[in-house]
XYZ file of C-alpha atoms in Angstrom:
305
model
C 87.986 50.902 154.753
C 87.010 49.823 158.280
C 83.816 47.943 157.308
C 85.630 46.064 154.452
C 88.350 45.176 156.718
C 85.939 43.759 159.355
C 84.576 41.894 156.341
C 87.816 40.423 155.257
C 88.572 39.271 158.774
C 85.089 37.741 159.110
C 85.636 35.927 155.787
C 87.792 33.352 157.719
C 84.612 32.593 159.943
C 81.882 30.411 158.228
C 78.798 31.843 157.457
C 75.706 30.344 159.356
C 74.163 27.849 157.161
C 71.040 25.986 157.279
C 71.141 22.432 158.940
C 72.580 20.254 156.440
C 70.123 17.872 154.432
C 70.686 14.402 154.591
C 69.211 13.689 151.169
C 71.474 13.218 148.141
C 69.621 15.859 146.155
C 70.831 18.601 148.753
C 74.532 17.590 148.041
C 73.857 17.535 144.453
C 72.389 21.058 144.548
C 75.346 22.430 146.474
C 77.769 20.887 143.979
C 75.664 22.281 141.064
C 75.870 25.928 142.666
C 79.747 25.470 143.201
C 79.940 24.585 139.410
C 77.857 27.532 138.581
C 80.004 29.942 140.623
C 83.175 28.703 139.024
C 81.728 28.795 135.531
C 80.497 32.399 135.650
C 82.378 34.902 133.925
C 82.147 38.669 134.640
C 81.406 40.359 137.761
C 77.718 40.664 137.881
C 76.814 36.863 136.781
C 79.346 35.754 139.528
C 78.022 38.142 142.080
C 74.242 37.073 141.243
C 75.099 33.407 141.645
C 76.955 33.986 144.835
C 73.989 35.942 146.221
C 71.617 33.222 145.107
C 73.649 30.565 146.729
C 73.595 32.498 150.136
C 69.988 33.129 149.931
C 69.247 29.305 149.307
C 71.890 28.063 151.698
C 72.066 30.549 154.511
C 69.819 32.924 156.786
C 71.994 36.037 155.460
C 68.925 37.941 154.086
C 66.618 36.887 156.969
C 68.224 39.500 159.051
C 68.027 43.272 158.235
C 71.344 43.737 160.092
C 73.220 41.338 158.020
C 71.739 42.737 154.843
C 72.726 46.286 155.919
C 76.315 44.970 156.641
C 76.482 43.362 153.305
C 75.378 46.539 151.598
C 78.119 48.403 153.770
C 80.729 45.886 152.621
C 79.771 46.301 148.873
C 80.008 50.123 149.343
C 83.422 49.993 151.133
C 84.707 47.649 148.372
C 83.479 50.200 145.626
C 85.091 53.036 147.511
C 88.361 51.202 147.900
C 88.262 50.759 144.086
C 87.689 54.135 143.414
C 90.508 55.271 145.758
C 92.838 52.909 143.970
C 92.054 54.386 140.651
C 92.452 57.904 142.022
C 95.858 57.044 143.386
C 96.785 55.246 139.873
C 95.482 58.532 137.994
C 97.549 60.931 140.343
C 100.834 58.759 140.023
C 100.213 58.849 136.126
C 99.851 62.758 136.317
C 102.907 63.071 138.170
C 105.049 60.972 135.866
C 103.537 62.736 132.842
C 104.450 66.108 134.533
C 108.056 64.910 135.294
C 108.432 63.762 131.806
C 107.098 67.158 130.354
C 109.498 69.038 132.500
C 112.422 66.932 131.468
C 111.592 67.565 127.841
C 111.354 71.323 128.234
C 114.475 71.354 130.154
C 116.217 69.403 127.421
C 114.658 71.653 124.733
C 116.201 74.850 126.621
C 119.674 73.351 126.452
C 119.451 72.201 122.937
C 120.683 74.630 120.094
C 118.036 75.991 117.691
C 117.904 73.938 114.686
C 116.004 73.565 111.429
C 115.199 70.689 109.011
C 117.596 71.978 106.274
C 115.608 70.080 103.507
C 112.382 71.987 104.035
C 114.221 75.178 104.849
C 116.208 74.942 101.590
C 112.971 74.625 99.689
C 111.485 77.607 101.493
C 114.497 79.454 100.725
C 113.919 78.654 97.154
C 110.304 79.900 97.200
C 110.985 82.989 99.086
C 113.983 83.806 96.809
C 111.712 83.495 93.698
C 109.365 86.090 95.202
C 112.218 88.441 96.267
C 113.535 88.276 92.802
C 110.445 89.779 91.553
C 111.222 92.926 93.615
C 115.154 92.839 93.228
C 116.909 93.766 90.094
C 119.908 92.192 88.606
C 123.075 94.367 89.254
C 124.900 96.140 86.552
C 128.516 95.531 85.522
C 129.680 97.450 88.774
C 127.246 95.880 91.151
C 124.972 98.879 91.248
C 121.710 99.702 89.122
C 120.854 102.137 86.208
C 117.926 103.911 87.073
C 115.769 106.430 85.180
C 117.121 109.529 87.028
C 120.592 108.177 87.832
C 122.913 105.219 87.962
C 125.129 103.952 90.690
C 127.887 101.476 91.357
C 129.559 100.099 94.212
C 132.500 98.407 95.826
C 132.742 97.364 99.338
C 134.355 100.653 100.328
C 132.577 103.239 98.101
C 129.346 104.211 96.328
C 129.541 106.148 92.973
C 126.439 107.954 91.854
C 126.215 109.636 88.435
C 123.280 111.914 87.509
C 122.862 113.024 83.781
C 122.221 116.854 83.711
C 121.820 119.242 80.768
C 124.828 119.921 78.564
C 126.591 122.968 79.877
C 125.494 122.690 83.435
C 128.331 124.420 85.817
C 128.966 123.595 89.160
C 127.336 126.706 90.723
C 123.971 125.395 89.237
C 124.250 122.323 91.116
C 122.983 121.728 94.794
C 124.451 118.698 96.629
C 124.049 118.150 100.363
C 125.872 114.966 101.815
C 124.963 114.068 105.262
C 125.780 111.030 107.327
C 122.482 109.246 106.569
C 120.997 111.474 103.923
C 121.770 112.669 100.492
C 119.931 115.613 98.578
C 121.167 116.518 94.895
C 119.499 118.793 92.244
C 119.610 121.904 90.215
C 119.026 125.127 91.598
C 115.345 126.305 91.188
C 114.202 122.664 90.329
C 112.971 119.847 92.383
C 115.861 117.680 93.686
C 116.624 114.661 91.592
C 117.698 112.628 94.700
C 116.194 113.406 98.205
C 116.108 110.573 100.802
C 117.756 108.453 103.670
C 120.874 106.365 102.571
C 120.854 102.853 102.867
C 123.699 102.913 105.381
C 125.662 105.862 106.935
C 128.669 107.335 105.194
C 131.893 109.020 106.228
C 130.958 112.692 105.254
C 134.594 113.968 105.417
C 135.450 111.336 102.633
C 132.602 112.057 100.534
C 132.708 114.632 97.504
C 131.082 115.507 94.265
C 132.054 117.080 90.904
C 130.612 117.693 87.588
C 132.036 115.987 84.575
C 132.225 117.468 81.120
C 129.316 119.857 82.188
C 126.905 117.002 81.918
C 127.283 114.507 84.468
C 127.193 115.224 88.367
C 129.404 112.398 89.894
C 129.194 111.822 93.687
C 131.486 109.698 95.600
C 130.141 108.115 98.967
C 132.463 106.471 101.444
C 130.849 103.794 103.271
C 130.850 103.649 107.198
C 130.492 99.897 107.132
C 132.906 98.838 104.447
C 131.959 95.055 104.755
C 128.338 95.143 103.339
C 126.959 95.646 100.005
C 124.262 98.224 99.573
C 120.859 97.298 98.328
C 119.954 100.840 97.085
C 121.320 104.480 97.495
C 118.303 106.028 99.141
C 115.186 104.428 100.602
C 112.295 103.938 98.484
C 114.402 103.210 95.148
C 114.425 99.745 93.466
C 116.837 97.207 95.189
C 119.769 95.416 93.765
C 120.020 91.576 94.281
C 123.095 91.388 96.490
C 123.275 87.769 96.018
C 124.286 88.272 92.448
C 126.871 90.917 93.423
C 130.325 89.717 92.115
C 133.371 91.603 93.070
C 136.358 91.328 90.642
C 138.736 88.663 91.844
C 141.739 90.662 90.688
C 140.857 93.299 93.501
C 140.561 90.626 96.194
C 144.237 90.549 96.632
C 144.284 94.451 97.480
C 141.924 93.988 100.431
C 143.161 93.501 104.128
C 142.999 89.912 105.321
C 139.784 90.400 107.346
C 137.885 92.094 104.653
C 139.054 89.473 101.936
C 137.806 86.898 104.372
C 134.433 88.406 104.693
C 134.300 88.894 100.811
C 135.087 85.390 100.179
C 132.473 84.014 102.805
C 129.693 86.313 101.158
C 130.747 84.733 97.664
C 130.507 81.341 99.062
C 127.211 81.854 100.713
C 125.722 83.514 97.317
C 126.728 80.348 95.338
C 125.396 78.094 97.928
C 121.971 79.856 97.922
C 121.838 79.790 94.214
C 122.348 75.880 94.428
C 119.727 75.540 97.069
C 122.475 74.452 99.519
C 123.138 75.551 103.264
C 125.163 78.597 103.689
C 128.295 78.598 105.966
C 126.182 79.697 109.077
C 123.654 76.893 108.496
C 126.523 74.365 107.821
C 127.905 75.524 111.387
C 124.406 74.885 112.990
C 124.317 71.451 111.479
C 127.483 70.496 112.799
C 126.343 71.801 116.338
C 123.177 69.750 115.946
C 125.080 66.506 115.131
C 127.367 67.059 118.011
C 124.511 67.587 120.178
C 122.578 64.607 118.994
C 125.589 62.233 119.716
C 126.020 63.566 123.165
C 122.334 63.004 123.897
C 121.032 59.726 122.250
C 118.161 59.635 124.516
C 116.507 62.388 123.009
C 114.108 62.283 120.062
C 115.227 64.669 117.069
C 112.820 63.382 114.369
C 110.702 66.682 114.649
C 113.605 68.950 115.226
C 113.669 72.250 113.370
C 116.133 74.942 112.803
C 115.507 78.424 113.384
C-alpha cells in the first residue's frame, strides 16, 4: 500500500523527539521503556507499550496530521495482511482443486474394483435370501411341481405333464412358440400358459403322449450355454448354482461348450465356499497389476463393482 510504503521509507528517519534531559532519571526511563518493549509478548501489549513510549518521548500525538498518518499506516498494514491471507487462501484453493482433479482423472483410468472380503460376506447374505426363494433341483436339474415336472440339459428342456389315464393325442392342445408355451386338454383351462425363460428353436421342438397318461414336451434351447431357472415366468425357480451336469456327458460336448460348463461348475463351487469366482479373480489380478503400476495412489478404500 502507498501509505505503508511511505511509512516504511520514513522508518529510516528518526522521529522528532523532545529535547533530551540531562538528568540520570530520564536515561533510566528510556532504558526502562526499551526493556518493557522487549519484554512484551503479543501484538497488543507491544503496540500499547510503543504508543506509550512515543507519547512520552515525542510530539507525535500533538499533531493531528501525524495522528491521522499513524492511523493510515495501521489501516494500510491491516489491508496488506488481509491481502496476504486472501492470496494464501486462493493459492490453497487452487492446489486443492488441482489435487481433486488429479484424483478424479486417476479414478477414471482405474478399473472398477471391490473389497472381495466384504463382497464375499454380502454374497453369503444375499445367497441365503435367494435360497429361500429358489429350490434345489431334482436329479435332472429341473423341478417337480404340482402340475408338471421338468428336467434340463444345456441343450434341451423336457416337460412332463400327468393327464388322466386313457387320454389320447387328439384331446391335447399344445402350442409351442419361440417365447411362449401353452399346453392343456381341450375344453379345460390350460395347464401351462406363459412366456418361456428363454427362446427356443421351434422347428426342433415337439410333443407326444406316452402311455396315454403323460404329455411329454421337448424344448430345444436357442441359447445352449445357459441353465434355465424355470420353464414359464411366474413358476418357482431352480437354484442353478446347485445344478450338476453328469461328468460322463462332458466329453460329448464340443470344446467351447465344455469349457463353459467347466467354468460354471468352478464358479458354483467357489460361491458355495464363499470364494471369488473366475471373473472376480480376473478383476483382482487387474487390480494388483494396476496398483503395482501406480504406487502413488491410495487404494485403502477401493471397492470392486
